[in-house]
Short mmCIF file of C-alpha atoms in Angstrom, two decimals:
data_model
loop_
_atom_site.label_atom_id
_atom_site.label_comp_id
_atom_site.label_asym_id
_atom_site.label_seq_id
_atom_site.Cartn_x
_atom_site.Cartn_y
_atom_site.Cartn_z
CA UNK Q 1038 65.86 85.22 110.46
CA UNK Q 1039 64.12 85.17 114.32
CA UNK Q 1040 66.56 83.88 117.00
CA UNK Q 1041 65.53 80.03 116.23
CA UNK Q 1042 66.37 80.14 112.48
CA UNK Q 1043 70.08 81.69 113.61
CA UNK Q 1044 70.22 78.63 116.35
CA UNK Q 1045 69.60 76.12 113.75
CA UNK Q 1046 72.22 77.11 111.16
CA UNK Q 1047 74.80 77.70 113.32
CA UNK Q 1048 74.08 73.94 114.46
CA UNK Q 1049 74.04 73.30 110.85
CA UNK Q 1050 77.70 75.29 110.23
CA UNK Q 1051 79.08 74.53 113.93
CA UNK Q 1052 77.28 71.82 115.28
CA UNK Q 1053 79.93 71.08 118.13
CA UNK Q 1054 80.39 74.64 118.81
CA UNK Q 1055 78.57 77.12 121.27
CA UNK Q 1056 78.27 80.53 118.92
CA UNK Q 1057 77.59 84.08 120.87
CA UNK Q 1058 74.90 85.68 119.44
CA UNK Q 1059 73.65 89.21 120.73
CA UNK Q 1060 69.51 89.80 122.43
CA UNK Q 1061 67.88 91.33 119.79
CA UNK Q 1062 69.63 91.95 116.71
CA UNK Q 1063 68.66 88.95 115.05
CA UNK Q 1064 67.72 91.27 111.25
CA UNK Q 1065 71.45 92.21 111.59
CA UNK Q 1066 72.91 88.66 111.50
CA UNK Q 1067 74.97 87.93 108.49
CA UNK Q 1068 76.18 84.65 109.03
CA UNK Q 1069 79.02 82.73 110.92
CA UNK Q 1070 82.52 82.84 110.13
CA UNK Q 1071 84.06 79.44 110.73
CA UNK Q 1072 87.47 81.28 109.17
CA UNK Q 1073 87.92 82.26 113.16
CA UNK Q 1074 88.68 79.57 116.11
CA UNK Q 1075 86.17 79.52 117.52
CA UNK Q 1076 83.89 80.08 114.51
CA UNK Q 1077 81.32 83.30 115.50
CA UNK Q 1078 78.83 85.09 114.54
CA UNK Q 1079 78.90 87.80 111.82
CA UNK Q 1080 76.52 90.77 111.74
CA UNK Q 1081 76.25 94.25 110.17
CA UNK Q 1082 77.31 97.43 112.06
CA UNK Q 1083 74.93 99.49 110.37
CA UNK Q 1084 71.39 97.02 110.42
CA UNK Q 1085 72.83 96.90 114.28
CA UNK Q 1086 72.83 100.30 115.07
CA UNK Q 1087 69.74 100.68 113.02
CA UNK Q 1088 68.32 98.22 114.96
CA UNK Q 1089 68.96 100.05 118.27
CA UNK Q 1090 67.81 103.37 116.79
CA UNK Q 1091 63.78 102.20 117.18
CA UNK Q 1092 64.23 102.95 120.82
CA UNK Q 1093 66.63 105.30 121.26
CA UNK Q 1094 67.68 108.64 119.26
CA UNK Q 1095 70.41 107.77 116.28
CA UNK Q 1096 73.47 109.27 117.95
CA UNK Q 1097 72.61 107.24 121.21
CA UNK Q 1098 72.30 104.18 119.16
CA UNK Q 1099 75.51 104.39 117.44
CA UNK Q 1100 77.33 105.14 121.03
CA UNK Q 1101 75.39 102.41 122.67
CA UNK Q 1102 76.26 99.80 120.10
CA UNK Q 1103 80.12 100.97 120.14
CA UNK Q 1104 80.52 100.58 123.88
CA UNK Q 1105 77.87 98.07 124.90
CA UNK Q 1106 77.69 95.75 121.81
CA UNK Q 1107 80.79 95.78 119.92
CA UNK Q 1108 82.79 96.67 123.14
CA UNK Q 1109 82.06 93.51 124.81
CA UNK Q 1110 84.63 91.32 122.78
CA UNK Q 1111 86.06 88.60 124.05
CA UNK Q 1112 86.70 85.22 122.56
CA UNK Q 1113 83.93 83.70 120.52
CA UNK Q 1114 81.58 86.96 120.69
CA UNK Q 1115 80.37 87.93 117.16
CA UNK Q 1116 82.10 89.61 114.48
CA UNK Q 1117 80.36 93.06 113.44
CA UNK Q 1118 81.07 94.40 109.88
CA UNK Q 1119 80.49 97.14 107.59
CA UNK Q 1120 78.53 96.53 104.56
CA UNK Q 1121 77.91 97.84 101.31
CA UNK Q 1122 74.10 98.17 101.54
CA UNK Q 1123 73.93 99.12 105.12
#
């Protein structure tokens, strides 16, 4: 999914809601989890971080996405999970 395909289904899932999604890790998204208030977006720690690794070494990309990406949390920012596949 590019950025506009993620914008139009969570329109389609949420269409009164304003979902957080993260510059440039549209291959990790998952989905949206409308189980949360507000309902957010849901993406793979691993695709992430794999993501991230094209432009910087693997160890950097795994800090970077711990600190930078998953460390900005607040309400309504996306949900990152582990997944069987990776």
């Amino acid at each position: 999914m590019d950025r506009d395909d993620i914008d139009n289904f969570a329109d389609a899932v949420a269409p009164n809601e304003d979902i957080t999604v993260p510059d440039g890790l549209d291959e990790a998204f998952l989905g949206i989890s409308t189980e949360e208030e507000p309902p957010r977006a849901v993406y793979s720690i691993d695709k992430c971080i794999e993501i991230l690794s094209k432009d910087m070494p693997a160890e950097e990309a795994e800090e970077y996405f711990w600190y930078n990406v998953a460390g900005a949390g607040g309400s309504g920012y996306p949900l990152y999970i582990s997944t069987p596949d990776g």
